[in-house]
Every structure is written in C-alpha cells, then in structure tokens.
JSON list of C-alpha atoms in Angstrom, two decimals:
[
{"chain": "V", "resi": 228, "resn": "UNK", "atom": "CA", "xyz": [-26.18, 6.41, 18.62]},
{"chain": "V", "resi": 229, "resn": "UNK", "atom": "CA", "xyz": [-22.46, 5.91, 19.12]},
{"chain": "V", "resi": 230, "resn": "UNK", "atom": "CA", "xyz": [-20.43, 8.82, 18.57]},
{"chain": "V", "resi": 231, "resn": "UNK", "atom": "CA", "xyz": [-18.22, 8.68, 15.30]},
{"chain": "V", "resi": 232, "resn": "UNK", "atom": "CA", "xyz": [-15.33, 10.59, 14.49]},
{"chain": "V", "resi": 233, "resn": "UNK", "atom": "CA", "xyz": [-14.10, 12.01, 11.26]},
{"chain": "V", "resi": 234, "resn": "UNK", "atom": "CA", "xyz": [-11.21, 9.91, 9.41]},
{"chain": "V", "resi": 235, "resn": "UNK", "atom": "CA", "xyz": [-8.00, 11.45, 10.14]},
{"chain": "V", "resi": 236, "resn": "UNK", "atom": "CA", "xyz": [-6.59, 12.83, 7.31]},
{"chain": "V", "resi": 237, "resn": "UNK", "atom": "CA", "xyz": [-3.11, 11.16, 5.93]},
{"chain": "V", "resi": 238, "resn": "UNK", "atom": "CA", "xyz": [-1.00, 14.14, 4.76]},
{"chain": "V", "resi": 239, "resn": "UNK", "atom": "CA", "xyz": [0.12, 14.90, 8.20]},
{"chain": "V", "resi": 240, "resn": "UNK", "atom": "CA", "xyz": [1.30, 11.50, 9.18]},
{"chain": "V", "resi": 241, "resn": "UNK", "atom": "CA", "xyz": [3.02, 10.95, 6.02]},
{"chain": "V", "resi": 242, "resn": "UNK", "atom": "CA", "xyz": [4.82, 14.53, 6.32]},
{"chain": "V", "resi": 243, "resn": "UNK", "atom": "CA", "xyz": [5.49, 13.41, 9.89]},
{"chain": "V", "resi": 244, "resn": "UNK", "atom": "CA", "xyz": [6.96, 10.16, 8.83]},
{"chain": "V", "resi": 245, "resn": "UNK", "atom": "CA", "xyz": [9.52, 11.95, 6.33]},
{"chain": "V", "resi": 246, "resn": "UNK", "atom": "CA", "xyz": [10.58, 14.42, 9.51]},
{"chain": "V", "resi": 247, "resn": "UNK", "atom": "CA", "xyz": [11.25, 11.56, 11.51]},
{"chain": "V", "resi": 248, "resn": "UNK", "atom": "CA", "xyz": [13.23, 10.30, 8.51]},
{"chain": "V", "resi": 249, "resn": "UNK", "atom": "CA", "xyz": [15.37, 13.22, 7.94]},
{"chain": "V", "resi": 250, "resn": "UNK", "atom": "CA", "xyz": [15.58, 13.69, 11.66]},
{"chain": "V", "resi": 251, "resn": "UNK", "atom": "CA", "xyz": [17.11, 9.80, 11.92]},
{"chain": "V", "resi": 252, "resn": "UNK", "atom": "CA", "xyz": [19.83, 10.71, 8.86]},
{"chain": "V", "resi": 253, "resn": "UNK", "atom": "CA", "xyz": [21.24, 13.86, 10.41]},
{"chain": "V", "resi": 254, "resn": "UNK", "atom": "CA", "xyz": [21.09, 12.82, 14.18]},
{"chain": "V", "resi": 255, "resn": "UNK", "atom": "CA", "xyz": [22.42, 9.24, 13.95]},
{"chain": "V", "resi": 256, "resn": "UNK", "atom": "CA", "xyz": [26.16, 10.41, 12.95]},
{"chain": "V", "resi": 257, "resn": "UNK", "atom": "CA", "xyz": [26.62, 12.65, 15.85]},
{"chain": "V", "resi": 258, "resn": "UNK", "atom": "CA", "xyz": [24.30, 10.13, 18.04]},
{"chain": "V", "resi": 259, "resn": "UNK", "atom": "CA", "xyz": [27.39, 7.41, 16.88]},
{"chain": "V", "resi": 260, "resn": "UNK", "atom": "CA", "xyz": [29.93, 9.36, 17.58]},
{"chain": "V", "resi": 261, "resn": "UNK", "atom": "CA", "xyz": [28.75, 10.18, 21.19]},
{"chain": "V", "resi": 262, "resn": "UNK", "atom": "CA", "xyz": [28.13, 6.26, 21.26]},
{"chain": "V", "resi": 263, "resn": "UNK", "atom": "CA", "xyz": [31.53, 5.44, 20.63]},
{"chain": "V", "resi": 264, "resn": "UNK", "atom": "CA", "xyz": [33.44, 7.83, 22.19]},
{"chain": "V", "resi": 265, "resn": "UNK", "atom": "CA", "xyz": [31.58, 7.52, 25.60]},
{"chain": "V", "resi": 266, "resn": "UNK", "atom": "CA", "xyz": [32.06, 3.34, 25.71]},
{"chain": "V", "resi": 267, "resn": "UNK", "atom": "CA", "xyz": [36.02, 3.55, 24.09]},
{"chain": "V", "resi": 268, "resn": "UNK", "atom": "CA", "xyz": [34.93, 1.44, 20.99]},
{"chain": "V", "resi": 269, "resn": "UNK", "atom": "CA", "xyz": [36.96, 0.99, 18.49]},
{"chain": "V", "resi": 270, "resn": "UNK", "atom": "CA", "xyz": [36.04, 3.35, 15.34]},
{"chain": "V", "resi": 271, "resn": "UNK", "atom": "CA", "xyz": [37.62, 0.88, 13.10]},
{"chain": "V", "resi": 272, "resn": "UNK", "atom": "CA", "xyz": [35.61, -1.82, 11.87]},
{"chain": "V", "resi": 273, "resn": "UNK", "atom": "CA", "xyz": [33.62, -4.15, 9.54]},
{"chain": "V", "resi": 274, "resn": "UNK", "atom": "CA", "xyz": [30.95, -1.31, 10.44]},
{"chain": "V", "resi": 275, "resn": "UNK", "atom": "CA", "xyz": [31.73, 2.46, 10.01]},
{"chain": "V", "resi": 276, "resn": "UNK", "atom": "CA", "xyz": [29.22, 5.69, 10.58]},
{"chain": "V", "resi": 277, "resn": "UNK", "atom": "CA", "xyz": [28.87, 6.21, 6.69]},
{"chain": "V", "resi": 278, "resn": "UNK", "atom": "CA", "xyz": [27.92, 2.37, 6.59]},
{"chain": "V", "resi": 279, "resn": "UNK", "atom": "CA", "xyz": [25.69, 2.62, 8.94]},
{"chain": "V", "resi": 280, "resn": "UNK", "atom": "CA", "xyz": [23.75, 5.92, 7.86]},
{"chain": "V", "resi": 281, "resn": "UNK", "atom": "CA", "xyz": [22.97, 3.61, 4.28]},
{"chain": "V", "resi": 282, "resn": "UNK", "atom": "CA", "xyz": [19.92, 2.49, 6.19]},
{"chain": "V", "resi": 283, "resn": "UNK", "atom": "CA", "xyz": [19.37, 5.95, 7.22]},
{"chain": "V", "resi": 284, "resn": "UNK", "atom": "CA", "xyz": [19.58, 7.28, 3.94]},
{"chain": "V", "resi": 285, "resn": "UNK", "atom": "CA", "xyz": [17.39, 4.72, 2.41]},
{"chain": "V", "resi": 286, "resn": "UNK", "atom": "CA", "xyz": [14.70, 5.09, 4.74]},
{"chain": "V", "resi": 287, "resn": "UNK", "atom": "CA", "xyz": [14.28, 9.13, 3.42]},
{"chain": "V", "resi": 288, "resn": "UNK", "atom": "CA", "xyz": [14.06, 8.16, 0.00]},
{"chain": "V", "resi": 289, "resn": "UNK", "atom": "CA", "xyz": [11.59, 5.08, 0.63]},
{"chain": "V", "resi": 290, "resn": "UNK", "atom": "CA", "xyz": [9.55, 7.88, 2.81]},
{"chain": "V", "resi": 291, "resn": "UNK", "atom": "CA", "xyz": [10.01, 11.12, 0.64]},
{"chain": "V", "resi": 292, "resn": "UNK", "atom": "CA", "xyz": [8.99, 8.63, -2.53]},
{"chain": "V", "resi": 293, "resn": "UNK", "atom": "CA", "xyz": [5.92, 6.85, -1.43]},
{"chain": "V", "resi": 294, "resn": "UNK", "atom": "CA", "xyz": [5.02, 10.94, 0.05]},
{"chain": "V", "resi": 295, "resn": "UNK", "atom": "CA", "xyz": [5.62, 11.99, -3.35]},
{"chain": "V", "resi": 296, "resn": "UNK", "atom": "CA", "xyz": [3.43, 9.42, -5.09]},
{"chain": "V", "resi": 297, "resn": "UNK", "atom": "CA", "xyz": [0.97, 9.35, -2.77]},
{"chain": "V", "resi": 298, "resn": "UNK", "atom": "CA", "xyz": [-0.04, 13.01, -2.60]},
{"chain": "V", "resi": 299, "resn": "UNK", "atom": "CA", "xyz": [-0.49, 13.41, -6.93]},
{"chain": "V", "resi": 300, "resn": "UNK", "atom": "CA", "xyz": [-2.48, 10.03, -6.85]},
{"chain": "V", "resi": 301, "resn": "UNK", "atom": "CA", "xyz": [-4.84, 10.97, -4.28]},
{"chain": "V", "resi": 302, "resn": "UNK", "atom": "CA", "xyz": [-5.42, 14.88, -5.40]},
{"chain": "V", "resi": 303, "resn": "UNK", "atom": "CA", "xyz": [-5.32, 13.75, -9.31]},
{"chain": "V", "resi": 304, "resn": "UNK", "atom": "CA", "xyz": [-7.16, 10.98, -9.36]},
{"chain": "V", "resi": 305, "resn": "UNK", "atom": "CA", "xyz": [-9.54, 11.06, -6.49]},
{"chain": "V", "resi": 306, "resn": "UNK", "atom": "CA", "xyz": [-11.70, 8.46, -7.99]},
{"chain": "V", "resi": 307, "resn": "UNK", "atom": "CA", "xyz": [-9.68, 5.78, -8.46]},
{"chain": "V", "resi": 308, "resn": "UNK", "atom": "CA", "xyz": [-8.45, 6.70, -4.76]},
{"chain": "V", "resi": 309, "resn": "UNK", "atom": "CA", "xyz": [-11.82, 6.31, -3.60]},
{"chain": "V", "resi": 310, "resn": "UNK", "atom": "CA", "xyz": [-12.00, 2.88, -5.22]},
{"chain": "V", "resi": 311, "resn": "UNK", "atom": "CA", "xyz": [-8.69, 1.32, -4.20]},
{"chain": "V", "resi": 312, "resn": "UNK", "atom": "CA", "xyz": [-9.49, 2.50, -0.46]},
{"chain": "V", "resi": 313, "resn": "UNK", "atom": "CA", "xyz": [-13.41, 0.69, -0.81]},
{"chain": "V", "resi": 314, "resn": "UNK", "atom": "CA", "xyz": [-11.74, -2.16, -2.11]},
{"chain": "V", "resi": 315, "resn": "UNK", "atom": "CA", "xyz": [-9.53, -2.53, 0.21]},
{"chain": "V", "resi": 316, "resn": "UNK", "atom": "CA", "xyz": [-12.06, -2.05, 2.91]},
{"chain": "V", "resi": 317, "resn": "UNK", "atom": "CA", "xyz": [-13.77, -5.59, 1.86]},
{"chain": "V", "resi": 318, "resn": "UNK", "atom": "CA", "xyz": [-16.05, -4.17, -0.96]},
{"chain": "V", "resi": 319, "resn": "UNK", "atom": "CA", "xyz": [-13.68, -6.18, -3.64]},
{"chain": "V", "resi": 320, "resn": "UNK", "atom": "CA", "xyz": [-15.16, -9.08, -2.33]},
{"chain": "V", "resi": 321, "resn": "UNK", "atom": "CA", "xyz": [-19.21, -7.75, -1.35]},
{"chain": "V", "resi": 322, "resn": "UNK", "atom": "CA", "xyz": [-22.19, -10.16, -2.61]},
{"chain": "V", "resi": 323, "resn": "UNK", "atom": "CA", "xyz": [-19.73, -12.91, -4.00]},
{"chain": "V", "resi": 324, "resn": "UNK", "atom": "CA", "xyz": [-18.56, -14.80, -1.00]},
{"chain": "V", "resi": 325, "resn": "UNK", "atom": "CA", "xyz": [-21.27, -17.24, -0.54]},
{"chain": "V", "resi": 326, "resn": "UNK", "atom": "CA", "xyz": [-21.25, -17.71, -4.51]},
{"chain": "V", "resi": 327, "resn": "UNK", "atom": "CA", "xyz": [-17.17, -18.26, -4.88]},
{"chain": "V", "resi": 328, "resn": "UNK", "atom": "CA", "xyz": [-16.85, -20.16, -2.10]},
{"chain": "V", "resi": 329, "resn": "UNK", "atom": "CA", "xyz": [-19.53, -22.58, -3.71]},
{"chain": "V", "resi": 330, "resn": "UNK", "atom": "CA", "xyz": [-21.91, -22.83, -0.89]},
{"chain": "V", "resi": 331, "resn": "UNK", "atom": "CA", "xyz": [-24.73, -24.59, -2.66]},
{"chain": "V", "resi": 332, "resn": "UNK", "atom": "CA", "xyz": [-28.47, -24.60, -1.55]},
{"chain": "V", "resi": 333, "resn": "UNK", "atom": "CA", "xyz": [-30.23, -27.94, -0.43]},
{"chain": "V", "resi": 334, "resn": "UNK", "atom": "CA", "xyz": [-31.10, -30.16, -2.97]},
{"chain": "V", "resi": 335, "resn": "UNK", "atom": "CA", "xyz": [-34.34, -31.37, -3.30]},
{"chain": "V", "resi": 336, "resn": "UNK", "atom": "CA", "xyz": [-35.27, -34.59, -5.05]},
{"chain": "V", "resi": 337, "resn": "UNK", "atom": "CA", "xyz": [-36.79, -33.89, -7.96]},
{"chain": "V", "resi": 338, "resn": "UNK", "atom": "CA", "xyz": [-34.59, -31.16, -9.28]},
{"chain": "V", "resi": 339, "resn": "UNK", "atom": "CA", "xyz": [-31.34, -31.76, -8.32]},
{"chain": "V", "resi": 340, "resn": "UNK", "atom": "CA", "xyz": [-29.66, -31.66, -11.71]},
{"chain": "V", "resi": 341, "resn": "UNK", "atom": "CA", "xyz": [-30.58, -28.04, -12.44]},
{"chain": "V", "resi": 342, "resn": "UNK", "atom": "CA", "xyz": [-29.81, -26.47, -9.23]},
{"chain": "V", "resi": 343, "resn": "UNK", "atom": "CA", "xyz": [-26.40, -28.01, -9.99]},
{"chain": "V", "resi": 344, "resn": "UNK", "atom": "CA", "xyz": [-25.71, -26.25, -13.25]},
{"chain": "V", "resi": 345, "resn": "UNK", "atom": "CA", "xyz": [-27.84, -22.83, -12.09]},
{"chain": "V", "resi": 346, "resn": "UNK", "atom": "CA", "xyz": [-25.21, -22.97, -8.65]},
{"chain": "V", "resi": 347, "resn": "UNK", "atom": "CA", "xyz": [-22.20, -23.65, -11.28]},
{"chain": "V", "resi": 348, "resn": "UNK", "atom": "CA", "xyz": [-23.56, -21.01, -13.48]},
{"chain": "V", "resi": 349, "resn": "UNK", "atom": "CA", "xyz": [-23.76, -18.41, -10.90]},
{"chain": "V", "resi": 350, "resn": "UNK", "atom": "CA", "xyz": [-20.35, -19.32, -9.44]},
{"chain": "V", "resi": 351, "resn": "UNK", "atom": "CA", "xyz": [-18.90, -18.78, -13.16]},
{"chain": "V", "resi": 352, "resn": "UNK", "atom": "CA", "xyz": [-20.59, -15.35, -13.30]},
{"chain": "V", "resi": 353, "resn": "UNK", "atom": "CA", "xyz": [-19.40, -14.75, -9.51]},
{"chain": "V", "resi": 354, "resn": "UNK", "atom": "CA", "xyz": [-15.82, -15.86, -10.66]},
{"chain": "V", "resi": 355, "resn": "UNK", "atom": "CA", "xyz": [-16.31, -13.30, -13.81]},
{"chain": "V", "resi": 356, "resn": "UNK", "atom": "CA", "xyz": [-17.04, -10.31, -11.61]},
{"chain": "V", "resi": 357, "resn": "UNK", "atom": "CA", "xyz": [-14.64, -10.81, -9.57]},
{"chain": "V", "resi": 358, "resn": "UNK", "atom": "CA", "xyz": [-12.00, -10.52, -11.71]},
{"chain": "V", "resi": 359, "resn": "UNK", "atom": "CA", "xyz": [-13.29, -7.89, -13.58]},
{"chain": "V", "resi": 360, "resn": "UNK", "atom": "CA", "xyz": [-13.25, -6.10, -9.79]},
{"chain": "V", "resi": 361, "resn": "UNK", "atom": "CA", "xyz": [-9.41, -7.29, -9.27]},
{"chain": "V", "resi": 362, "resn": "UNK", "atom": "CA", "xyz": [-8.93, -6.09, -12.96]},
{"chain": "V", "resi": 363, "resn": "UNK", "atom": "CA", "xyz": [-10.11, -2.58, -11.86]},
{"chain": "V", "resi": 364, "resn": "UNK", "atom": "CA", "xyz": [-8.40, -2.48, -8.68]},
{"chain": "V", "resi": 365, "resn": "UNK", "atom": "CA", "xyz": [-4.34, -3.12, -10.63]},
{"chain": "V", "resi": 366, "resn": "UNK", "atom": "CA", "xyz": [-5.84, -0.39, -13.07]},
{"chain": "V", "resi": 367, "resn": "UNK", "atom": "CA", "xyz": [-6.79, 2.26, -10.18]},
{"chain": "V", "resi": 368, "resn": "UNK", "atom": "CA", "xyz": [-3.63, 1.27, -8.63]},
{"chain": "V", "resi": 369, "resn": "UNK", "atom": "CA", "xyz": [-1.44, 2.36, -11.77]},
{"chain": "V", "resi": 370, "resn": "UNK", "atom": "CA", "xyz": [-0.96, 5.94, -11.65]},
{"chain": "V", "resi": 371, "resn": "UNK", "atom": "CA", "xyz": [-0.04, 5.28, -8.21]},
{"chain": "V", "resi": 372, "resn": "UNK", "atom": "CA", "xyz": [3.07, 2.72, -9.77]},
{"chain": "V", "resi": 373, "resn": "UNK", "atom": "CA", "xyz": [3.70, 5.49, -12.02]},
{"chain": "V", "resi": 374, "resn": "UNK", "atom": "CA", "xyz": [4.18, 8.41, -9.34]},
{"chain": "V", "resi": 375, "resn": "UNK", "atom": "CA", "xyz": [6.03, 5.75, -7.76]},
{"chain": "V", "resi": 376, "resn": "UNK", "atom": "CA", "xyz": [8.35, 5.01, -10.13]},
{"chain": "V", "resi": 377, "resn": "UNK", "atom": "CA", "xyz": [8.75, 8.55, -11.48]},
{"chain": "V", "resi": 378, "resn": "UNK", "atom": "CA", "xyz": [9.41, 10.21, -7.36]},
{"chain": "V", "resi": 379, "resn": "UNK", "atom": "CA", "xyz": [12.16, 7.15, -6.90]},
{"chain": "V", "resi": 380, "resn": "UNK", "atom": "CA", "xyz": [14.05, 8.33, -9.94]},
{"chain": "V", "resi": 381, "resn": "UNK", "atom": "CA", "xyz": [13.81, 12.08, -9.05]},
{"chain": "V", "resi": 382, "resn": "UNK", "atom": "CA", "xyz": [15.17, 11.20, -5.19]},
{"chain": "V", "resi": 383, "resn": "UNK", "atom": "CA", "xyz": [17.28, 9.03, -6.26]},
{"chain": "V", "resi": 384, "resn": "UNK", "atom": "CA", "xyz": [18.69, 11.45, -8.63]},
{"chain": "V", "resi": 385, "resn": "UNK", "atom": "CA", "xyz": [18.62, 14.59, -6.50]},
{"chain": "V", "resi": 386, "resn": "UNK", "atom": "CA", "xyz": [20.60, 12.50, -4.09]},
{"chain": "V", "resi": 387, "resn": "UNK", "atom": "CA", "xyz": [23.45, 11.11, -6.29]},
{"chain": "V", "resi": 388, "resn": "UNK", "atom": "CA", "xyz": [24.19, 14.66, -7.78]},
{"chain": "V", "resi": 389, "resn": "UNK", "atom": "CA", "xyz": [28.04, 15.55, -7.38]},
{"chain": "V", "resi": 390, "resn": "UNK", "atom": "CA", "xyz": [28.82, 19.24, -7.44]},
{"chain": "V", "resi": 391, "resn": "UNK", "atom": "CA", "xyz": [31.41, 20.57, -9.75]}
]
C-alpha cells in the first residue's frame, strides 16, 4: 500500500505569498537605489522608482485580495468549497464522457433505428446534466466573486486614503 500524505493545507502558502508581496514593495526602492547608484545610471528617466514600485504595489493588493476572499469562502461556505475543488478535480465531467462525446455502441442489423434515437436520447440527458453540473459550479463559485469583489474595494480603498 503506497504511503499517502495528508493535503497540505492552503492558508500558509497564501499568507506566505502576501509576505513575499509586502516584502517585494518595501525592499525594491532601496534594492533600486543601490542598483543605480552602484552602476552610475542615470536616475532620470522614462522609468522612475515610484513607477516602477506600481507593479509592486499591485501585486499586494492582487495577493492580500484573493487572501481575503479566499479565507471567508472556504470557512463560510465549506460546501460549496468542497464542490468547486471535486469539480475541478475531474468529477464535473464523471460518467458523461463516453455519452457527450457520442461514442455510440455497434449497430446490429435489425435494430439499428432505435439504438440511434436511445444513443441521441441519452446524449440529450448527458448534455442536460452537464449543464446543470456547470450551472452549480458558477453558483458555488459566487460568494467567492463576491468576497472578491468586496476585499478589492476595501484594499483598494485602504490604500488610496490621504491623511489630513
């Protein structure tokens, strides 16, 4: 029996991921600086430090968002987590393969008329289920848009306040 190990659990790498982030936007200035000052370039340019820490800065709120949609989804709504992750495992497509992709069984002679309609019948019912599954996949996947949009507006407002 081959020896399995536990899925690793996603909350660390996603904190990691915004460290690495926020590590990136306050060590590339200085990092620059250094950069320029040790070769003699030329500060003035078609690219300056604060233009090139826009990147920076976008990467933490694309990391900090997705960490703060991600972690209400999948503690809130543990169910539809569940499903989105089977489905996109493969299960959104389990027993309907052969039946979508039409693969017919061999005719014989005196019936081939019927097995004709019953293979287009059960493709039409194969078709129907599977977009009933896709259906419930966009709906799990909708509090997850929602956390989405709701943690970019809160970064993105948290970042453009101006103190008095």
């Amino acid at each position: 029996m081959p020896i399995t190990h536990p899925p690793a659990s996603r909350g660390p790498r996603i904190l990691l991921m915004v460290a690495l982030a926020a590590a990136v936007f306050f060590l590339a200035p200085p990092a620059l600086r250094q950069f320029t000052a040790y070769f003699h370039l030329p500060l003035a340019g078609s690219f300056d430090l604060g233009t090139l820490n826009v990147p920076v800065l976008a990467a933490v709120q694309f990391f900090a968002a997705v960490s703060m949609a991600y972690v209400p989804w999948r503690f809130l709504f543990p169910g539809l987590y569940g499903y989105v992750r089977d489905c996109m495992e493969g299960k959104l497509f389990e027993n309907l393969t052969a039946d979508l992709l039409g693969q017919l069984p061999a005719p014989t002679e005196w019936n081939t008329q019927a097995q004709t309609q019953i293979s287009a019948e059960r493709r039409r019912i194969s078709q129907f289920q599977f977009t009933i599954r896709c259906v419930r996949f966009l709906f799990s996947l909708l509090p997850f848009f929602v956390f989405l949009v709701l943690a970019t507006s809160m970064v993105s407002s948290s970042l453009t306040v101006v103190p008095h």
